[in-house]
Amino acid sequence: MPDIFELLKCPTCGGPLERDGGSLICRGGAKTHTFDIARQGYVNMLPPGRGRNAKSGDDAEMVRSRSAFLSLGYYDRISDTVADLILEYHPTEETGGIIKIADSGCGEGYHTCRFVKRISETGMTPVCCAAFDASKNAAAHAAKSAAEQALAPKNGIGAPFEGSSLISFMTGNIFYLPLKDKSVGAVVSMFAPIAGDENFRILTHGGITVVAASGEDHLIEMREMIYPNVIKKPSVPKAGDGFYQADCKKLKYKIKLESNSSIMNLFGMTPFYYKTPPNAVKILEKTDLLELTVDTDLYVFIKK
């Protein structure tokens, strides 16, 4: 059975954690450290003095937009491919016969739940996934969704759980994760910053970092609508020292959004949301049909 406490350590002192009532408790140091479990089932594991990532977490409206858009299935091919790459490259023999994953920047958890379910449906091996995001709004939504899909205990992180695939959602700083050294076989980074040194620390020998990055034509049609000059530049990720690239798969396909609500939900979950001038936003607000290019590159980097 997957056990999240095999992966976790106290973000304050590095000691072992256990569940005690409605909290995770560390009694490993001179002082007891307590982390209360929210009613949605997640726990705040942001380390003292390091409460923010390189990027701030999604606000409530952005989480709503992401959830509404992703539930339509337009990006399912991306998380499906992530699952397939984990199944192909994860060094399961190094992790006790269990696929152990850290989702670094998991957002509202849609992709996390989807790739864990796809892996578990193969019946090949149990899955234990520790998923982190800077946003409390995102972690709350993700934990509730995972429990509804029987991928997490209904009583919150660390409660007794009978399933073969477990996801535990936490708020956390991806550059200072509360995970033990060499505790996971895979790190997933989907459209998020890559914490190369931290990934190297938590990955076991032969462990993998799976990265989803935007290609140069990703949402090009929307970008051309809202920006006067669009510069095509692919996002080429760097996994950091100690990794080599083992694979890269390109996903490029068309989607058709046939309602203004789906168009605005997609817009609301992109970085464009924060830097688009009001006159360009008005153009989108009057658009009811939009064909878009999804262009995503999926990389696998293996720890040497």
Tab-separated table of C-alpha atoms in Angstrom:
chain	number	residue	atom	x	y	z
A	1	MET	CA	0.000	0.000	0.000
A	2	PRO	CA	1.293	3.517	-0.750
A	3	ASP	CA	2.259	5.464	2.376
A	4	ILE	CA	2.811	9.231	2.127
A	5	PHE	CA	4.892	9.223	5.325
A	6	GLU	CA	7.584	7.220	3.532
A	7	LEU	CA	8.176	10.339	1.435
A	8	LEU	CA	7.504	13.275	3.764
A	9	LYS	CA	9.733	15.048	6.251
A	10	CYS	CA	9.062	18.031	8.484
A	11	PRO	CA	9.596	21.288	6.538
A	12	THR	CA	10.880	22.974	9.698
A	13	CYS	CA	13.475	20.532	11.041
A	14	GLY	CA	13.490	17.573	8.647
A	15	GLY	CA	12.164	15.127	11.229
A	16	PRO	CA	9.600	12.360	10.624
A	17	LEU	CA	5.899	13.174	10.421
A	18	GLU	CA	2.809	11.321	11.599
A	19	ARG	CA	-0.895	12.036	11.667
A	20	ASP	CA	-2.363	12.922	15.054
A	21	GLY	CA	-6.034	13.894	14.978
A	22	GLY	CA	-6.501	16.776	12.542
A	23	SER	CA	-2.794	17.572	12.166
A	24	LEU	CA	0.512	16.260	10.938
A	25	ILE	CA	2.969	16.197	13.845
A	26	CYS	CA	6.758	16.128	13.980
A	27	ARG	CA	8.248	15.138	17.328
A	28	GLY	CA	11.724	14.550	15.981
A	29	GLY	CA	13.401	17.691	17.265
A	30	ALA	CA	13.706	19.739	20.423
A	31	LYS	CA	10.257	21.185	19.711
A	32	THR	CA	7.071	19.641	18.359
A	33	HIS	CA	6.052	21.006	14.968
A	34	THR	CA	2.376	20.892	14.033
A	35	PHE	CA	0.760	21.300	10.610
A	36	ASP	CA	-3.016	21.490	10.657
A	37	ILE	CA	-5.026	19.703	7.973
A	38	ALA	CA	-7.536	21.958	6.226
A	39	ARG	CA	-11.161	20.860	5.951
A	40	GLN	CA	-10.632	20.201	2.215
A	41	GLY	CA	-7.941	17.639	3.087
A	42	TYR	CA	-4.687	19.392	2.174
A	43	VAL	CA	-2.027	20.623	4.589
A	44	ASN	CA	0.097	23.764	4.497
A	45	MET	CA	3.751	22.678	4.261
A	46	LEU	CA	5.298	25.974	3.227
A	47	PRO	CA	8.635	26.244	5.058
A	48	PRO	CA	9.222	29.134	7.478
A	49	GLY	CA	10.627	32.176	5.682
A	50	ARG	CA	10.212	30.564	2.273
A	51	GLY	CA	6.511	30.899	1.768
A	52	ARG	CA	6.598	31.890	-1.893
A	53	ASN	CA	7.845	30.190	-5.001
A	54	ALA	CA	9.525	31.927	-7.913
A	55	LYS	CA	5.961	32.511	-9.123
A	56	SER	CA	3.054	33.294	-6.861
A	57	GLY	CA	0.244	30.780	-6.665
A	58	ASP	CA	-3.041	30.976	-8.533
A	59	ASP	CA	-5.787	33.098	-7.022
A	60	ALA	CA	-9.342	31.769	-6.587
A	61	GLU	CA	-10.547	33.077	-9.954
A	62	MET	CA	-7.618	31.529	-11.798
A	63	VAL	CA	-8.250	28.189	-10.097
A	64	ARG	CA	-11.911	28.369	-11.125
A	65	SER	CA	-10.963	29.137	-14.726
A	66	ARG	CA	-8.430	26.326	-14.892
A	67	SER	CA	-10.824	23.795	-13.430
A	68	ALA	CA	-13.673	24.791	-15.745
A	69	PHE	CA	-11.522	24.681	-18.875
A	70	LEU	CA	-9.539	21.532	-18.119
A	71	SER	CA	-12.712	19.596	-17.278
A	72	LEU	CA	-13.690	19.934	-20.963
A	73	GLY	CA	-10.858	17.552	-21.877
A	74	TYR	CA	-8.973	19.677	-24.407
A	75	TYR	CA	-5.633	19.080	-22.648
A	76	ASP	CA	-6.162	15.438	-21.671
A	77	ARG	CA	-3.635	14.244	-24.223
A	78	ILE	CA	-0.945	16.067	-22.269
A	79	SER	CA	-1.529	14.342	-18.920
A	80	ASP	CA	-2.071	11.018	-20.713
A	81	THR	CA	1.366	11.341	-22.307
A	82	VAL	CA	2.901	12.258	-18.944
A	83	ALA	CA	1.454	9.023	-17.520
A	84	ASP	CA	2.830	6.974	-20.396
A	85	LEU	CA	6.302	8.474	-19.976
A	86	ILE	CA	6.289	7.748	-16.236
A	87	LEU	CA	5.283	4.151	-16.911
A	88	GLU	CA	8.094	3.804	-19.452
A	89	TYR	CA	10.939	5.438	-17.534
A	90	HIS	CA	10.164	5.308	-13.786
A	91	PRO	CA	12.822	3.200	-11.946
A	92	THR	CA	10.273	1.173	-9.964
A	93	GLU	CA	12.878	-1.301	-8.731
A	94	GLU	CA	14.576	1.600	-6.901
A	95	THR	CA	11.351	2.599	-5.110
A	96	GLY	CA	10.240	-0.691	-3.597
A	97	GLY	CA	7.847	-1.701	-6.367
A	98	ILE	CA	5.735	1.452	-6.004
A	99	ILE	CA	5.663	4.335	-8.471
A	100	LYS	CA	6.546	7.341	-6.312
A	101	ILE	CA	5.937	10.798	-7.781
A	102	ALA	CA	6.380	14.413	-6.729
A	103	ASP	CA	4.173	16.785	-8.711
A	104	SER	CA	6.043	20.063	-8.499
A	105	GLY	CA	3.597	22.897	-9.185
A	106	CYS	CA	0.412	20.824	-9.462
A	107	GLY	CA	-2.084	23.690	-9.726
A	108	GLU	CA	-5.703	22.688	-9.108
A	109	GLY	CA	-4.815	19.005	-9.478
A	110	TYR	CA	-6.664	18.076	-12.668
A	111	HIS	CA	-3.600	16.735	-14.474
A	112	THR	CA	-2.273	15.100	-11.291
A	113	CYS	CA	-5.438	13.083	-10.750
A	114	ARG	CA	-5.600	12.186	-14.414
A	115	PHE	CA	-2.051	10.852	-14.820
A	116	VAL	CA	-2.217	8.942	-11.522
A	117	LYS	CA	-5.516	7.325	-12.556
A	118	ARG	CA	-4.117	6.404	-15.967
A	119	ILE	CA	-1.069	4.780	-14.364
A	120	SER	CA	-3.147	2.921	-11.789
A	121	GLU	CA	-5.574	1.640	-14.434
A	122	THR	CA	-2.741	-0.379	-15.964
A	123	GLY	CA	-2.773	-2.451	-12.777
A	124	MET	CA	0.995	-2.743	-12.958
A	125	THR	CA	1.957	-1.141	-9.643
A	126	PRO	CA	0.622	1.074	-6.837
A	127	VAL	CA	1.193	4.834	-7.048
A	128	CYS	CA	2.087	7.276	-4.271
A	129	CYS	CA	2.088	10.933	-5.346
A	130	ALA	CA	2.992	13.971	-3.230
A	131	ALA	CA	1.667	17.056	-5.036
A	132	PHE	CA	2.661	20.636	-4.204
A	133	ASP	CA	1.549	24.098	-5.218
A	134	ALA	CA	2.141	27.548	-3.754
A	135	SER	CA	-1.576	28.377	-3.875
A	136	LYS	CA	-3.872	27.419	-1.003
A	137	ASN	CA	-6.816	27.892	-3.366
A	138	ALA	CA	-5.340	25.352	-5.776
A	139	ALA	CA	-4.382	22.840	-3.063
A	140	ALA	CA	-7.854	23.027	-1.517
A	141	HIS	CA	-9.564	22.388	-4.854
A	142	ALA	CA	-7.149	19.569	-5.706
A	143	ALA	CA	-7.483	17.734	-2.388
A	144	LYS	CA	-11.277	17.833	-2.523
A	145	SER	CA	-11.291	16.565	-6.109
A	146	ALA	CA	-8.875	13.712	-5.323
A	147	ALA	CA	-11.032	12.528	-2.420
A	148	GLU	CA	-14.128	12.589	-4.655
A	149	GLN	CA	-12.285	10.368	-7.153
A	150	ALA	CA	-11.161	7.927	-4.426
A	151	LEU	CA	-7.531	8.952	-4.948
A	152	ALA	CA	-7.153	10.342	-1.424
A	153	PRO	CA	-8.729	9.612	1.959
A	154	LYS	CA	-11.916	11.578	2.636
A	155	ASN	CA	-10.589	12.555	6.076
A	156	GLY	CA	-7.586	14.333	4.605
A	157	ILE	CA	-3.893	13.720	4.156
A	158	GLY	CA	-2.422	10.944	6.268
A	159	ALA	CA	-5.749	9.320	7.177
A	160	PRO	CA	-6.188	5.548	6.686
A	161	PHE	CA	-6.556	4.720	3.000
A	162	GLU	CA	-7.341	1.437	1.268
A	163	GLY	CA	-6.769	2.408	-2.364
A	164	SER	CA	-3.814	1.298	-4.475
A	165	SER	CA	-3.098	4.811	-5.768
A	166	LEU	CA	-2.754	7.740	-3.369
A	167	ILE	CA	-2.335	11.464	-3.982
A	168	SER	CA	-1.572	13.858	-1.118
A	169	PHE	CA	-1.935	17.555	-1.907
A	170	MET	CA	-0.005	20.210	-0.012
A	171	THR	CA	0.922	23.839	-0.281
A	172	GLY	CA	4.673	23.984	-0.642
A	173	ASN	CA	7.637	25.756	-2.144
A	174	ILE	CA	8.955	23.638	-5.006
A	175	PHE	CA	12.508	24.790	-4.285
A	176	TYR	CA	12.308	23.562	-0.655
A	177	LEU	CA	10.072	20.490	-0.695
A	178	PRO	CA	9.289	18.589	2.538
A	179	LEU	CA	10.431	15.318	0.952
A	180	LYS	CA	13.211	12.997	2.049
A	181	ASP	CA	16.389	12.599	0.003
A	182	LYS	CA	16.074	10.008	-2.793
A	183	SER	CA	12.437	9.345	-1.865
A	184	VAL	CA	10.728	9.493	-5.284
A	185	GLY	CA	11.300	8.007	-8.709
A	186	ALA	CA	9.689	10.799	-10.723
A	187	VAL	CA	9.189	14.546	-10.556
A	188	VAL	CA	6.508	16.061	-12.784
A	189	SER	CA	6.729	19.722	-13.819
A	190	MET	CA	3.832	20.785	-16.044
A	191	PHE	CA	4.145	24.365	-17.268
A	192	ALA	CA	5.892	25.264	-14.004
A	193	PRO	CA	9.376	26.397	-12.973
A	194	ILE	CA	11.946	23.590	-12.705
A	195	ALA	CA	13.778	23.271	-9.390
A	196	GLY	CA	16.754	21.335	-10.720
A	197	ASP	CA	18.821	21.055	-7.541
A	198	GLU	CA	15.814	20.108	-5.437
A	199	ASN	CA	14.654	17.550	-7.978
A	200	PHE	CA	18.109	15.991	-7.973
A	201	ARG	CA	18.014	15.752	-4.156
A	202	ILE	CA	14.632	14.014	-3.888
A	203	LEU	CA	15.034	11.653	-6.858
A	204	THR	CA	16.375	8.162	-6.408
A	205	HIS	CA	19.135	6.761	-8.616
A	206	GLY	CA	17.889	6.757	-12.210
A	207	GLY	CA	14.906	8.899	-11.255
A	208	ILE	CA	13.212	11.045	-13.881
A	209	THR	CA	11.972	14.584	-14.314
A	210	VAL	CA	9.045	14.812	-16.741
A	211	VAL	CA	8.561	18.350	-18.058
A	212	ALA	CA	5.667	19.732	-20.088
A	213	ALA	CA	6.636	22.975	-21.836
A	214	SER	CA	4.867	25.192	-24.355
A	215	GLY	CA	5.934	24.952	-27.978
A	216	GLU	CA	6.371	28.050	-30.118
A	217	ASP	CA	2.890	27.769	-31.654
A	218	HIS	CA	1.013	27.133	-28.415
A	219	LEU	CA	-2.251	29.133	-28.491
A	220	ILE	CA	-0.771	31.181	-31.326
A	221	GLU	CA	-4.207	32.247	-32.589
A	222	MET	CA	-5.152	33.767	-29.225
A	223	ARG	CA	-1.777	35.442	-28.896
A	224	GLU	CA	-2.185	37.041	-32.326
A	225	MET	CA	-5.593	38.376	-31.302
A	226	ILE	CA	-4.375	40.133	-28.147
A	227	TYR	CA	-0.800	41.173	-28.969
A	228	PRO	CA	0.273	43.409	-31.881
A	229	ASN	CA	3.615	41.662	-32.342
A	230	VAL	CA	3.923	37.993	-31.511
A	231	ILE	CA	7.411	36.582	-31.143
A	232	LYS	CA	7.578	32.844	-31.632
A	233	LYS	CA	10.015	31.384	-29.173
A	234	PRO	CA	9.929	27.783	-27.966
A	235	SER	CA	10.310	27.137	-24.279
A	236	VAL	CA	13.355	24.876	-23.929
A	237	PRO	CA	13.574	23.580	-20.341
A	238	LYS	CA	16.765	22.916	-18.436
A	239	ALA	CA	16.611	20.133	-15.870
A	240	GLY	CA	19.804	21.225	-14.145
A	241	ASP	CA	23.149	19.622	-13.425
A	242	GLY	CA	23.200	15.872	-12.997
A	243	PHE	CA	20.502	15.067	-15.581
A	244	TYR	CA	20.566	13.958	-19.202
A	245	GLN	CA	17.714	14.157	-21.709
A	246	ALA	CA	16.311	10.731	-22.560
A	247	ASP	CA	13.206	11.600	-24.575
A	248	CYS	CA	11.125	14.408	-26.057
A	249	LYS	CA	7.658	14.008	-27.499
A	250	LYS	CA	5.757	16.762	-29.301
A	251	LEU	CA	1.998	17.072	-29.016
A	252	LYS	CA	0.541	19.427	-31.589
A	253	TYR	CA	-3.140	19.471	-32.453
A	254	LYS	CA	-6.112	21.765	-33.012
A	255	ILE	CA	-8.995	22.412	-30.658
A	256	LYS	CA	-12.208	24.329	-31.306
A	257	LEU	CA	-13.747	26.390	-28.505
A	258	GLU	CA	-17.400	26.960	-29.253
A	259	SER	CA	-18.490	29.241	-26.414
A	260	ASN	CA	-17.281	32.494	-24.970
A	261	SER	CA	-17.165	30.972	-21.487
A	262	SER	CA	-14.643	28.329	-22.564
A	263	ILE	CA	-12.566	30.975	-24.369
A	264	MET	CA	-12.504	33.236	-21.310
A	265	ASN	CA	-11.766	30.327	-18.965
A	266	LEU	CA	-8.756	29.383	-21.074
A	267	PHE	CA	-7.639	33.014	-21.165
A	268	GLY	CA	-8.079	33.237	-17.383
A	269	MET	CA	-5.693	30.353	-16.722
A	270	THR	CA	-2.872	31.646	-18.946
A	271	PRO	CA	-0.118	34.168	-18.177
A	272	PHE	CA	-1.809	36.427	-20.758
A	273	TYR	CA	-4.503	37.164	-18.152
A	274	TYR	CA	-2.202	39.480	-16.199
A	275	LYS	CA	-0.619	41.411	-19.044
A	276	THR	CA	-3.248	41.855	-21.738
A	277	PRO	CA	-4.487	45.443	-22.327
A	278	PRO	CA	-8.227	46.060	-21.720
A	279	ASN	CA	-8.998	46.725	-25.392
A	280	ALA	CA	-7.637	43.289	-26.326
A	281	VAL	CA	-9.621	41.623	-23.549
A	282	LYS	CA	-12.781	43.182	-25.002
A	283	ILE	CA	-12.063	41.443	-28.306
A	284	LEU	CA	-11.987	38.075	-26.557
A	285	GLU	CA	-15.126	38.906	-24.605
A	286	LYS	CA	-16.985	39.261	-27.907
A	287	THR	CA	-15.636	36.028	-29.412
A	288	ASP	CA	-17.811	32.899	-29.365
A	289	LEU	CA	-15.837	30.590	-31.664
A	290	LEU	CA	-12.078	30.130	-31.704
A	291	GLU	CA	-9.888	27.439	-33.227
A	292	LEU	CA	-6.572	27.128	-31.439
A	293	THR	CA	-3.302	25.254	-31.726
A	294	VAL	CA	-2.137	23.225	-28.737
A	295	ASP	CA	1.627	22.859	-29.010
A	296	THR	CA	3.353	21.110	-26.114
A	297	ASP	CA	6.748	19.470	-25.781
A	298	LEU	CA	7.169	16.708	-23.198
A	299	TYR	CA	10.694	15.968	-22.026
A	300	VAL	CA	12.142	13.180	-19.922
A	301	PHE	CA	15.358	13.902	-18.034
A	302	ILE	CA	17.084	11.086	-16.129
A	303	LYS	CA	19.239	11.556	-13.052
A	304	LYS	CA	22.755	10.316	-13.745
